[in-house]
Structure formats: C-alpha cells, structure tokens
C-alpha cells in the first residue's frame, strides 16, 4: 500500500463509494466495493484497527453461548462466516480446540448435547467434531490475529484498486441537492485539508458511529451503547494444556470467559461492563482485573497473581440500541441505517461476521446512490497472505513500505502485536523500532526520540499498577 499515492487519489478522483472507518467492518466494505468494480476509497482517522478491531478475544467463532438463548439463525450465520474466513485467510485463521470443564455426568450430557447441535449447524466445514474427554468436553472453533487480518484486508482492497489511507480525518460532509456527495478531510500528519468526492458514503466507524451520524444530522437519535471487554495476557505455561483453549462456561456474573493460547502467552477474557462513552484507549479497571484473575485461577496450573500479568488491555464493543433507531436491516448483533441524506451506517456486529456486514452495507450504498448493480464477490475471495519477514528489523521495514505503519505504536501494537502480549517488552523494543522506522519514513532523530517517549507513556498504561502485589483467590473475594 502506498500512502502518498492514496492521498493524491483522494483529493483528485471522484469515487463511487467512500468508506469512513478502518476497522474490520470498514475495511471489509472497502474490499467488497472495490472487488465489485466500484471506484472505492477508505479513510481512517487513526491507524487501521486502532480501536476495537485490534482488542478482541482473537476468536473466529459461531457463538456457542447463543445456543443457550435459542438464537439459531445467528449461530448458523456466524458458523457459515467462520468457514468462509478460514478458507479465505488461512495464514491468519487457524482451528483451535476448546475444553469445557464438566466434572459431573449431568454437565457432560448438557454441554455435549449443545455442542453436537453446534457441530450440526456448522455442517461439513472441515472442523473436528466435539467429543467427551477426561473431565469435560472438547469442541473446535478458530483463532486469528485480528490486527494482522485487518492489514490483510486493507492490502487486498488496495490490490483491487481502492484508495486506502490511514491518518485521514473526515471533518464535515458536503451535499448536492440535499444528498451527501463527499467529505472535507484532513491529512492528520501534514495538517493539509482536501475534498473527497463520492456518490455514496458508508459510516463504518464502530464506537464513533454516532459522532458521524450527528455530523450528518444533529437531530439523529444515538444508536450505540458501549460495553467494555477487558483481557489479560499471562504466561502460556499457566494453561494446563498450552495447545488448547479453556472455557469457563458460567462465571459469577453469568458470562463465559476464555483462557486462550496466543503466540507466546495465554489470553484471559473477556468482561462485559457498560461504558459511558466512546474512548479510543480504554483500559481495564481494577475490579475487572481482579475478576479475571480470580475467575481463571482455579482452572490453571497455579493461582494467578498481579505479577503474572504481562499486558492488560480493553476494547469497547459498539452495541446497537434496537429501540433507538429505525433500521433497514438488523440482526442480533448488527444494524444498517440510511439517513435522509443517504449516509449509510453499519454498526454493531463482531469480527467473525465482518464480511456479511460489509456485503449488507455495500448493497445498501449501491442502491442509495443508484450505482450500477454488481454482485458481491467476497464469499470465496482469498486475502493477501502474510508475507511479513522473520527478523524484527525486516518486519519494521516491511510494515513501513507495504502496510502504512506511520509510528512506533503502529508497528509494536498492531503490525507485530507485542504491546498486547507483553507491555514491558514492547516498551523495550521501541527505541530500535523508532530507529528503523525513522530511516524508512525519512524522519530525523528528534522525531525518533519523541516517538520513543510517547510510546513509553502508552505502554505503561498496559501494565496494571502494583505489579508484584498478590491478588487473592476466590476466598478473599467472597
């Protein structure tokens, strides 16, 4: 991907579809639209997947818990998309075994029956079937690297001709005869403003969807509520089976939490706490950290302590308030709205169903702008493979040249994912990353120094306060 070339195109071409938002759904929209043959652009105010899309539980799944709710259509749709994503992105999506502890015969029967239904809904997708094992039930879903997959989607959209650019902020819409016909935008790096012309605009900004909706219509009723999901990264060897994920099927607050092998660590999460407002850098609260440590401890090789935490991070889920808006299409998890001026908003959802959400949004945008009909092509469309080099310096250079990495955070957090696995190691890597990146981006020593300082301050927020202080187990919390 060439950022300079994309910037030039944004200010000079007229596009059929402009997507605002560079998370999973927005990138999916850009790929869907470009692969249909529409002249497509995408802008992201920060880095690709900076928000929720790099802060997930790293699972591609059908949603076992929805079976308990009887939501069969949602599970079937997600399982269908799980299979498609595995087929389209084999470098990023891998099958993973999950273990549900079930010490009693009654629980093994209960969970076993539900997972047999899960297998049946999945159909013949190549995933192993669930089975009874010692002490519980084993079933299969998939795991992925969310930030790396986002970059793959961006690169694939670019290969189909989309002008994809990060660090470009939309400041206001422009209109022709009452219909949105483009946006005024600013290159965040240079401060230069320019106009982007588009026949249709898709709002795929996730937790910031209402901000854009209000920019289009100040009277718009808010449609997004926020739920914070927090995660802890700890030593992988704390898992009783480092090759298999653990499911705690019913916590004290009625949720399901996971302990998942992920690269060189185990990822424990997630919580579900109401958050008051959209926030680009949310972080776990002390209560959430204590809850995750306390809840996971009985199922691991040793009780968890605060000193075991390598990184603590959170993301905000954009949940759709179903009663607040009249939408064209709404599933259990996502909704589509078209404003009077033609702004298409796609909101809610999850990573597993990003492709279906993008298809819905592009269909709506094409109808709204009376674009020539073109069928969706992403069902069986392979994504660009993961060709990142092995050595760190080479990966940094690759990230700058081909993946639009513009700062140390882009590289350490999302191109190599180290910030979410080990915050102190990420902080230690920053000086070398800044040095190599500065050479690639033609920045001076002062820029590199400022980058290291800024990233160090960010990384400290991923290390919970009071490292070394033991967190008591379930007895002290009861």
Short mmCIF file of C-alpha atoms in Angstrom, two decimals:
data_model
loop_
_atom_site.label_atom_id
_atom_site.label_comp_id
_atom_site.label_asym_id
_atom_site.label_seq_id
_atom_site.Cartn_x
_atom_site.Cartn_y
_atom_site.Cartn_z
CA UNK A 1 0.00 0.00 0.00
CA UNK A 2 1.28 3.44 -0.95
CA UNK A 3 0.07 6.21 1.38
CA UNK A 4 1.36 9.11 -0.73
CA UNK A 5 -0.33 7.69 -3.80
CA UNK A 6 -3.58 7.12 -1.91
CA UNK A 7 -3.57 10.71 -0.60
CA UNK A 8 -3.12 12.07 -4.09
CA UNK A 9 -6.01 9.99 -5.39
CA UNK A 10 -8.30 11.01 -2.52
CA UNK A 11 -8.06 14.66 -3.48
CA UNK A 12 -8.26 14.23 -7.25
CA UNK A 13 -10.65 11.39 -8.11
CA UNK A 14 -14.41 11.00 -7.78
CA UNK A 15 -15.38 7.77 -6.08
CA UNK A 16 -18.49 5.64 -6.24
CA UNK A 17 -18.16 4.69 -2.57
CA UNK A 18 -16.21 6.32 0.25
CA UNK A 19 -15.87 4.32 3.46
CA UNK A 20 -15.11 6.16 6.69
CA UNK A 21 -13.55 3.89 9.31
CA UNK A 22 -10.61 1.50 9.06
CA UNK A 23 -11.63 -1.25 11.44
CA UNK A 24 -12.82 -4.71 10.46
CA UNK A 25 -16.16 -3.63 9.02
CA UNK A 26 -14.88 -0.57 7.18
CA UNK A 27 -12.00 -2.45 5.61
CA UNK A 28 -14.43 -5.21 4.67
CA UNK A 29 -16.67 -2.62 2.99
CA UNK A 30 -13.73 -1.24 1.01
CA UNK A 31 -12.75 -4.72 -0.17
CA UNK A 32 -16.33 -5.65 -1.05
CA UNK A 33 -16.92 -2.44 -3.01
CA UNK A 34 -13.58 -2.47 -4.83
CA UNK A 35 -13.87 -6.14 -5.76
CA UNK A 36 -17.29 -5.44 -7.33
CA UNK A 37 -15.64 -2.85 -9.56
CA UNK A 38 -16.80 0.29 -7.79
CA UNK A 39 -14.35 3.19 -7.55
CA UNK A 40 -13.64 2.96 -3.82
CA UNK A 41 -11.85 4.96 -1.15
CA UNK A 42 -11.39 4.44 2.59
CA UNK A 43 -10.13 6.85 5.22
CA UNK A 44 -9.27 6.17 8.86
CA UNK A 45 -8.60 8.96 11.35
CA UNK A 46 -6.02 6.90 13.24
CA UNK A 47 -4.35 3.62 12.27
CA UNK A 48 -6.13 0.63 10.79
CA UNK A 49 -7.77 -1.42 13.57
CA UNK A 50 -6.60 1.08 16.21
CA UNK A 51 -9.85 0.69 18.14
CA UNK A 52 -11.99 -2.34 18.90
CA UNK A 53 -10.76 -4.38 15.95
CA UNK A 54 -7.30 -4.96 17.48
CA UNK A 55 -8.64 -5.56 21.00
CA UNK A 56 -10.76 -8.67 20.52
CA UNK A 57 -10.51 -12.09 22.16
CA UNK A 58 -8.84 -13.25 18.92
CA UNK A 59 -11.61 -15.76 18.15
CA UNK A 60 -13.46 -16.55 14.94
CA UNK A 61 -16.48 -18.39 16.25
CA UNK A 62 -20.15 -19.16 15.88
CA UNK A 63 -21.11 -18.08 19.38
CA UNK A 64 -21.74 -21.15 21.50
CA UNK A 65 -23.47 -19.06 24.16
CA UNK A 66 -26.19 -18.02 21.69
CA UNK A 67 -27.35 -21.64 21.52
CA UNK A 68 -28.46 -21.33 25.13
CA UNK A 69 -30.56 -18.33 24.06
CA UNK A 70 -32.07 -20.31 21.20
CA UNK A 71 -30.75 -17.88 18.59
CA UNK A 72 -30.18 -20.50 15.91
CA UNK A 73 -30.11 -18.12 12.89
CA UNK A 74 -27.32 -16.03 14.42
CA UNK A 75 -25.22 -19.10 15.23
CA UNK A 76 -25.75 -20.54 11.77
CA UNK A 77 -24.72 -17.26 10.10
CA UNK A 78 -21.60 -16.91 12.23
CA UNK A 79 -20.57 -20.53 11.63
CA UNK A 80 -21.01 -20.03 7.90
CA UNK A 81 -18.81 -16.91 8.04
CA UNK A 82 -16.28 -18.75 10.23
CA UNK A 83 -15.82 -21.33 7.48
CA UNK A 84 -15.52 -18.67 4.77
CA UNK A 85 -12.97 -16.68 6.73
CA UNK A 86 -10.85 -19.75 7.38
CA UNK A 87 -10.92 -20.60 3.67
CA UNK A 88 -10.17 -17.04 2.54
CA UNK A 89 -7.46 -16.26 5.10
CA UNK A 90 -5.62 -19.48 6.04
CA UNK A 91 -2.48 -17.55 7.04
CA UNK A 92 -4.42 -15.73 9.76
CA UNK A 93 -7.24 -18.06 10.86
CA UNK A 94 -6.41 -21.43 12.44
CA UNK A 95 -8.63 -24.10 14.04
CA UNK A 96 -8.29 -24.30 17.82
CA UNK A 97 -9.52 -26.89 20.32
CA UNK A 98 -11.53 -25.65 23.33
CA UNK A 99 -12.02 -27.51 26.60
CA UNK A 100 -15.12 -27.04 28.78
CA UNK A 101 -14.68 -28.49 32.27
CA UNK A 102 -17.64 -30.71 33.13
CA UNK A 103 -16.87 -32.79 36.23
CA UNK A 104 -20.35 -34.30 36.59
CA UNK A 105 -22.12 -36.68 34.23
CA UNK A 106 -25.11 -34.33 34.02
CA UNK A 107 -22.94 -31.42 32.90
CA UNK A 108 -21.14 -33.56 30.32
CA UNK A 109 -24.52 -34.58 28.88
CA UNK A 110 -25.76 -30.97 28.92
CA UNK A 111 -22.71 -29.43 27.25
CA UNK A 112 -22.24 -32.40 24.96
CA UNK A 113 -25.77 -32.11 23.57
CA UNK A 114 -25.39 -28.39 22.93
CA UNK A 115 -22.08 -28.85 21.15
CA UNK A 116 -23.46 -31.64 18.98
CA UNK A 117 -26.08 -29.12 17.85
CA UNK A 118 -23.24 -26.64 17.24
CA UNK A 119 -21.46 -29.24 15.06
CA UNK A 120 -24.68 -29.90 13.15
CA UNK A 121 -25.25 -26.20 12.45
CA UNK A 122 -21.66 -25.87 11.22
CA UNK A 123 -22.15 -28.62 8.65
CA UNK A 124 -19.22 -30.02 6.68
CA UNK A 125 -16.63 -27.29 7.17
CA UNK A 126 -13.54 -29.34 7.99
CA UNK A 127 -13.55 -28.55 11.72
CA UNK A 128 -13.24 -31.59 14.01
CA UNK A 129 -16.37 -32.62 15.88
CA UNK A 130 -16.89 -32.17 19.60
CA UNK A 131 -16.19 -35.13 21.89
CA UNK A 132 -16.13 -36.13 25.52
CA UNK A 133 -12.66 -36.13 27.10
CA UNK A 134 -11.41 -36.62 30.63
CA UNK A 135 -13.15 -34.14 32.88
CA UNK A 136 -15.13 -32.34 30.21
CA UNK A 137 -15.97 -31.71 26.57
CA UNK A 138 -13.72 -30.68 23.70
CA UNK A 139 -15.02 -28.69 20.74
CA UNK A 140 -13.44 -26.64 17.93
CA UNK A 141 -13.62 -23.05 16.78
CA UNK A 142 -10.93 -20.83 15.26
CA UNK A 143 -8.36 -18.32 16.40
CA UNK A 144 -6.87 -15.41 14.48
CA UNK A 145 -4.58 -12.40 14.73
CA UNK A 146 -7.07 -9.56 14.49
CA UNK A 147 -4.72 -6.67 13.66
CA UNK A 148 -2.78 -8.70 11.09
CA UNK A 149 -6.04 -9.77 9.43
CA UNK A 150 -7.15 -6.12 9.26
CA UNK A 151 -3.95 -5.24 7.40
CA UNK A 152 -4.51 -8.18 5.05
CA UNK A 153 -7.99 -6.90 4.20
CA UNK A 154 -6.61 -3.40 3.64
CA UNK A 155 -3.88 -4.70 1.34
CA UNK A 156 -6.35 -6.83 -0.59
CA UNK A 157 -8.71 -3.88 -1.05
CA UNK A 158 -5.76 -1.81 -2.25
CA UNK A 159 -4.84 -4.56 -4.72
CA UNK A 160 -8.36 -4.28 -6.15
CA UNK A 161 -7.82 -0.57 -6.71
CA UNK A 162 -9.22 1.01 -3.54
CA UNK A 163 -7.54 4.21 -2.32
CA UNK A 164 -6.98 3.20 1.30
CA UNK A 165 -5.39 5.67 3.72
CA UNK A 166 -4.85 5.90 7.47
CA UNK A 167 -4.46 9.11 9.49
CA UNK A 168 -7.03 10.99 7.39
CA UNK A 169 -9.88 12.55 9.34
CA UNK A 170 -13.32 13.47 7.97
CA UNK A 171 -14.33 16.88 9.35
CA UNK A 172 -17.66 17.53 7.62
CA UNK A 173 -19.92 16.25 4.87
CA UNK A 174 -20.62 18.07 1.64
CA UNK A 175 -24.01 17.91 -0.06
CA UNK A 176 -25.53 18.29 -3.50
CA UNK A 177 -29.29 18.81 -3.64
CA UNK A 178 -29.63 17.51 -0.10
CA UNK A 179 -27.63 14.33 -0.73
CA UNK A 180 -24.17 13.58 0.64
CA UNK A 181 -21.67 13.99 -2.18
CA UNK A 182 -18.39 13.82 -0.30
CA UNK A 183 -16.44 14.96 2.75
CA UNK A 184 -13.97 17.60 3.77
CA UNK A 185 -10.95 15.75 5.12
CA UNK A 186 -7.60 16.47 6.74
CA UNK A 187 -4.32 14.61 6.48
CA UNK A 188 -3.50 14.29 10.18
CA UNK A 189 0.24 14.13 9.53
CA UNK A 190 0.61 17.28 7.45
CA UNK A 191 -2.48 19.18 8.54
CA UNK A 192 -3.43 19.72 4.90
CA UNK A 193 -7.14 19.75 4.09
CA UNK A 194 -8.79 18.50 0.91
CA UNK A 195 -12.15 17.47 -0.51
CA UNK A 196 -13.12 13.88 -1.34
CA UNK A 197 -15.92 13.40 -3.85
CA UNK A 198 -18.14 10.33 -3.55
CA UNK A 199 -21.54 9.23 -4.77
CA UNK A 200 -22.13 7.19 -1.60
CA UNK A 201 -20.60 7.33 1.88
CA UNK A 202 -20.53 4.46 4.37
CA UNK A 203 -20.15 5.21 8.06
CA UNK A 204 -18.22 2.24 9.48
CA UNK A 205 -16.63 4.00 12.43
CA UNK A 206 -17.67 1.49 15.10
CA UNK A 207 -17.89 3.07 18.54
CA UNK A 208 -17.79 6.53 16.90
CA UNK A 209 -20.72 5.85 14.55
CA UNK A 210 -23.00 8.29 16.36
CA UNK A 211 -20.44 11.09 16.03
CA UNK A 212 -20.62 10.82 12.25
CA UNK A 213 -24.40 10.39 12.27
CA UNK A 214 -24.73 13.62 14.28
CA UNK A 215 -22.36 15.37 11.89
CA UNK A 216 -24.81 14.46 9.12
CA UNK A 217 -27.96 15.16 11.17
CA UNK A 218 -27.68 16.98 14.52
CA UNK A 219 -31.10 15.59 15.47
CA UNK A 220 -30.09 11.96 14.98
CA UNK A 221 -31.00 9.73 17.91
CA UNK A 222 -27.94 7.93 19.33
CA UNK A 223 -27.93 4.28 18.32
CA UNK A 224 -24.77 2.99 20.02
CA UNK A 225 -24.23 1.81 23.58
CA UNK A 226 -20.78 0.80 24.80
CA UNK A 227 -19.62 -2.33 26.54
CA UNK A 228 -16.02 -2.73 27.69
CA UNK A 229 -14.35 -6.09 27.22
CA UNK A 230 -11.05 -6.48 29.06
CA UNK A 231 -8.26 -9.04 28.66
CA UNK A 232 -5.11 -10.09 30.47
CA UNK A 233 -2.04 -11.63 28.86
CA UNK A 234 -0.12 -14.06 31.09
CA UNK A 235 2.47 -16.83 30.68
CA UNK A 236 1.26 -19.53 28.28
CA UNK A 237 2.56 -22.26 30.60
CA UNK A 238 -0.16 -21.38 33.10
CA UNK A 239 -2.57 -23.25 30.83
CA UNK A 240 -2.95 -26.89 31.78
CA UNK A 241 -2.81 -27.66 28.07
CA UNK A 242 -0.89 -24.92 26.21
CA UNK A 243 -2.25 -26.19 22.90
CA UNK A 244 -5.91 -25.97 23.86
CA UNK A 245 -8.15 -23.09 24.95
CA UNK A 246 -10.07 -23.26 28.20
CA UNK A 247 -13.70 -22.20 28.54
CA UNK A 248 -15.17 -21.22 31.90
CA UNK A 249 -18.81 -21.69 30.87
CA UNK A 250 -20.54 -19.82 33.67
CA UNK A 251 -18.91 -17.14 35.79
CA UNK A 252 -20.31 -15.36 38.85
CA UNK A 253 -21.84 -12.72 36.55
CA UNK A 254 -23.25 -15.30 34.14
CA UNK A 255 -20.68 -14.78 31.39
CA UNK A 256 -18.37 -17.11 29.55
CA UNK A 257 -14.65 -16.37 29.81
CA UNK A 258 -11.75 -17.93 27.95
CA UNK A 259 -8.09 -18.66 28.58
CA UNK A 260 -6.57 -18.96 25.13
CA UNK A 261 -3.07 -19.80 23.89
CA UNK A 262 -2.00 -16.85 21.74
CA UNK A 263 1.56 -16.67 20.38
CA UNK A 264 3.82 -16.91 23.48
CA UNK A 265 1.16 -16.05 26.07
CA UNK A 266 -2.26 -17.02 27.34
CA UNK A 267 -5.05 -14.51 26.84
CA UNK A 268 -7.72 -14.37 29.55
CA UNK A 269 -11.01 -12.58 28.91
CA UNK A 270 -13.38 -11.11 28.47
CA UNK A 271 -15.51 -8.91 30.71
CA UNK A 272 -18.75 -7.16 29.77
CA UNK A 273 -19.03 -3.83 31.57
CA UNK A 274 -21.16 -0.87 30.48
CA UNK A 275 -19.00 2.10 29.45
CA UNK A 276 -20.30 5.67 29.46
CA UNK A 277 -18.79 6.95 26.20
CA UNK A 278 -16.62 6.14 23.18
CA UNK A 279 -12.93 6.05 24.07
CA UNK A 280 -10.01 5.32 21.77
CA UNK A 281 -7.74 3.95 24.52
CA UNK A 282 -9.94 2.19 27.10
CA UNK A 283 -8.22 0.19 29.83
CA UNK A 284 -9.38 -2.42 32.34
CA UNK A 285 -10.50 -1.29 35.76
CA UNK A 286 -9.04 -2.74 38.95
CA UNK A 287 -12.30 -4.63 39.52
CA UNK A 288 -12.13 -6.23 36.08
CA UNK A 289 -8.52 -7.28 36.56
CA UNK A 290 -9.30 -8.83 39.94
CA UNK A 291 -12.38 -10.58 38.50
CA UNK A 292 -10.43 -12.16 35.63
CA UNK A 293 -7.57 -13.29 37.87
CA UNK A 294 -9.96 -14.70 40.46
CA UNK A 295 -12.22 -16.45 37.97
CA UNK A 296 -9.49 -18.06 35.87
CA UNK A 297 -7.21 -19.14 38.74
CA UNK A 298 -8.97 -22.40 39.71
CA UNK A 299 -8.64 -23.71 36.15
CA UNK A 300 -4.92 -23.01 35.64
CA UNK A 301 -1.72 -24.71 36.77
CA UNK A 302 -1.27 -22.16 39.57
CA UNK A 303 -3.27 -19.29 41.10
CA UNK A 304 -2.84 -16.07 39.16
CA UNK A 305 -1.23 -13.04 40.77
CA UNK A 306 -0.95 -9.49 39.58
CA UNK A 307 2.75 -10.10 38.92
CA UNK A 308 1.77 -12.70 36.29
CA UNK A 309 0.20 -10.07 34.05
CA UNK A 310 2.30 -9.18 31.02
CA UNK A 311 -0.27 -6.84 29.49
CA UNK A 312 -3.80 -5.71 30.31
CA UNK A 313 -5.96 -4.21 27.58
CA UNK A 314 -9.58 -3.48 26.75
CA UNK A 315 -11.82 -2.70 23.82
CA UNK A 316 -15.26 -1.14 23.57
CA UNK A 317 -17.99 -3.06 21.81
CA UNK A 318 -20.43 -0.91 19.80
CA UNK A 319 -23.79 -2.36 20.77
CA UNK A 320 -26.86 -1.24 18.84
CA UNK A 321 -29.80 0.15 20.79
CA UNK A 322 -32.55 -1.60 18.86
CA UNK A 323 -35.26 0.71 20.16
CA UNK A 324 -33.49 3.95 19.29
CA UNK A 325 -33.48 3.82 15.50
CA UNK A 326 -35.44 2.56 12.55
CA UNK A 327 -33.05 0.45 10.53
CA UNK A 328 -33.17 -1.16 7.14
CA UNK A 329 -31.68 -4.41 8.34
CA UNK A 330 -30.81 -5.62 11.81
CA UNK A 331 -29.51 -8.94 13.09
CA UNK A 332 -28.92 -9.92 16.71
CA UNK A 333 -25.60 -8.09 16.55
CA UNK A 334 -25.53 -5.55 13.73
CA UNK A 335 -27.74 -2.94 12.15
CA UNK A 336 -27.86 -0.91 8.95
CA UNK A 337 -29.32 2.60 8.67
CA UNK A 338 -29.67 5.01 5.74
CA UNK A 339 -30.18 8.67 6.63
CA UNK A 340 -32.34 11.12 4.67
CA UNK A 341 -29.20 12.47 3.01
CA UNK A 342 -28.00 9.00 2.04
CA UNK A 343 -25.38 8.28 4.73
CA UNK A 344 -25.18 4.51 5.17
CA UNK A 345 -24.29 3.50 8.73
CA UNK A 346 -23.31 -0.08 9.54
CA UNK A 347 -22.97 -0.65 13.28
CA UNK A 348 -22.57 -3.37 15.88
CA UNK A 349 -21.51 -6.85 14.89
CA UNK A 350 -18.32 -8.79 15.52
CA UNK A 351 -15.16 -9.80 13.69
CA UNK A 352 -16.49 -13.19 12.60
CA UNK A 353 -19.31 -11.64 10.58
CA UNK A 354 -17.44 -8.61 9.21
CA UNK A 355 -17.73 -9.90 5.62
CA UNK A 356 -21.52 -10.27 5.80
CA UNK A 357 -21.83 -6.83 7.39
CA UNK A 358 -19.75 -5.34 4.59
CA UNK A 359 -21.89 -7.03 1.94
CA UNK A 360 -25.05 -5.61 3.53
CA UNK A 361 -23.55 -2.11 3.71
CA UNK A 362 -22.26 -2.05 0.13
CA UNK A 363 -25.59 -3.38 -1.17
CA UNK A 364 -27.34 -0.51 0.62
CA UNK A 365 -24.86 2.11 -0.56
CA UNK A 366 -25.17 0.98 -4.17
CA UNK A 367 -28.97 1.18 -4.02
CA UNK A 368 -28.94 4.52 -2.24
CA UNK A 369 -26.62 6.11 -4.82
CA UNK A 370 -28.20 4.31 -7.82
CA UNK A 371 -24.88 2.69 -8.74
CA UNK A 372 -24.83 0.04 -11.43
CA UNK A 373 -25.73 -3.32 -9.92
CA UNK A 374 -22.75 -5.56 -9.18
CA UNK A 375 -22.78 -8.79 -7.21
CA UNK A 376 -20.73 -9.38 -4.07
CA UNK A 377 -17.53 -11.33 -4.74
CA UNK A 378 -16.08 -11.76 -1.25
CA UNK A 379 -17.66 -15.10 -0.30
CA UNK A 380 -14.76 -17.01 -1.80
CA UNK A 381 -12.22 -14.22 -2.25
CA UNK A 382 -8.74 -15.05 -0.86
CA UNK A 383 -6.99 -12.35 1.12
CA UNK A 384 -3.38 -11.32 0.63
CA UNK A 385 -1.15 -13.78 2.50
CA UNK A 386 1.05 -12.92 5.46
CA UNK A 387 4.44 -12.29 3.86
CA UNK A 388 5.99 -10.44 6.79
CA UNK A 389 9.70 -11.26 7.20
CA UNK A 390 11.06 -13.12 10.20
CA UNK A 391 13.64 -10.69 11.58
CA UNK A 392 12.34 -7.72 13.56
CA UNK A 393 14.20 -5.05 11.58
CA UNK A 394 12.95 -6.52 8.32
CA UNK A 395 9.39 -6.61 9.66
CA UNK A 396 9.60 -2.96 10.64
CA UNK A 397 10.84 -2.05 7.16
CA UNK A 398 8.07 -4.16 5.60
CA UNK A 399 5.45 -2.51 7.80
CA UNK A 400 6.59 0.94 6.69
CA UNK A 401 6.89 0.11 3.00
CA UNK A 402 3.84 -2.10 2.46
CA UNK A 403 1.49 -1.74 5.47
CA UNK A 404 1.31 2.04 6.08
CA UNK A 405 2.89 1.90 9.55
CA UNK A 406 3.49 5.56 10.43
CA UNK A 407 4.70 5.50 14.04
CA UNK A 408 6.18 3.22 16.69
CA UNK A 409 2.75 2.37 18.07
CA UNK A 410 1.53 1.19 14.66
CA UNK A 411 4.40 -1.28 14.46
CA UNK A 412 4.63 -2.51 18.05
CA UNK A 413 0.90 -2.63 18.79
CA UNK A 414 -0.67 -3.74 15.51
CA UNK A 415 1.94 -4.91 12.97
CA UNK A 416 3.68 -7.28 15.41
CA UNK A 417 1.16 -7.25 18.29
CA UNK A 418 3.77 -7.10 21.06
CA UNK A 419 2.03 -4.39 23.11
CA UNK A 420 -0.97 -6.66 23.72
CA UNK A 421 1.23 -9.63 24.71
CA UNK A 422 3.97 -8.05 26.81
CA UNK A 423 3.86 -4.33 27.51
CA UNK A 424 7.30 -4.09 29.11
CA UNK A 425 8.92 -5.95 26.21
CA UNK A 426 7.08 -3.63 23.84
CA UNK A 427 8.46 -0.61 25.69
CA UNK A 428 11.98 -2.05 25.48
CA UNK A 429 11.63 -2.62 21.72
CA UNK A 430 10.55 0.95 21.00
CA UNK A 431 14.00 2.58 20.52
CA UNK A 432 15.03 0.10 17.84
CA UNK A 433 11.64 0.32 16.15
CA UNK A 434 11.89 4.11 16.12
CA UNK A 435 15.38 3.99 14.63
CA UNK A 436 14.45 1.65 11.76
CA UNK A 437 11.13 3.37 11.14
CA UNK A 438 12.73 6.82 11.05
CA UNK A 439 15.08 5.65 8.30
CA UNK A 440 12.17 4.28 6.26
CA UNK A 441 9.97 7.36 6.70
CA UNK A 442 12.86 9.85 6.39
CA UNK A 443 12.34 11.27 9.85
CA UNK A 444 15.04 12.87 11.98
CA UNK A 445 16.47 11.91 15.37
CA UNK A 446 14.17 14.30 17.20
CA UNK A 447 11.16 12.51 15.71
CA UNK A 448 12.53 9.13 16.81
CA UNK A 449 13.16 10.40 20.35
CA UNK A 450 9.64 11.83 20.61
CA UNK A 451 8.21 8.56 19.34
CA UNK A 452 10.02 6.53 21.98
CA UNK A 453 8.79 8.85 24.72
CA UNK A 454 5.21 8.80 23.51
CA UNK A 455 5.15 5.03 23.19
CA UNK A 456 6.73 4.52 26.62
CA UNK A 457 3.90 6.53 28.17
CA UNK A 458 1.34 4.46 26.27
CA UNK A 459 2.94 1.11 27.18
CA UNK A 460 2.89 1.99 30.88
CA UNK A 461 -0.91 2.11 30.68
CA UNK A 462 -0.93 -1.57 29.66
CA UNK A 463 0.93 -2.60 32.83
CA UNK A 464 -1.50 -2.70 35.79
CA UNK A 465 -0.45 -0.68 38.82
CA UNK A 466 1.01 -2.56 41.76
CA UNK A 467 2.94 -5.23 39.84
CA UNK A 468 4.15 -7.81 42.30
CA UNK A 469 1.18 -7.39 44.62
CA UNK A 470 -0.58 -10.70 45.01
CA UNK A 471 -4.21 -10.88 44.02
CA UNK A 472 -6.05 -13.15 46.41
CA UNK A 473 -8.11 -16.01 45.14
CA UNK A 474 -11.79 -16.74 45.32
CA UNK A 475 -11.84 -16.98 49.12
CA UNK A 476 -10.77 -13.39 49.69
CA UNK A 477 -13.29 -12.13 47.14
CA UNK A 478 -16.24 -13.96 48.57
#
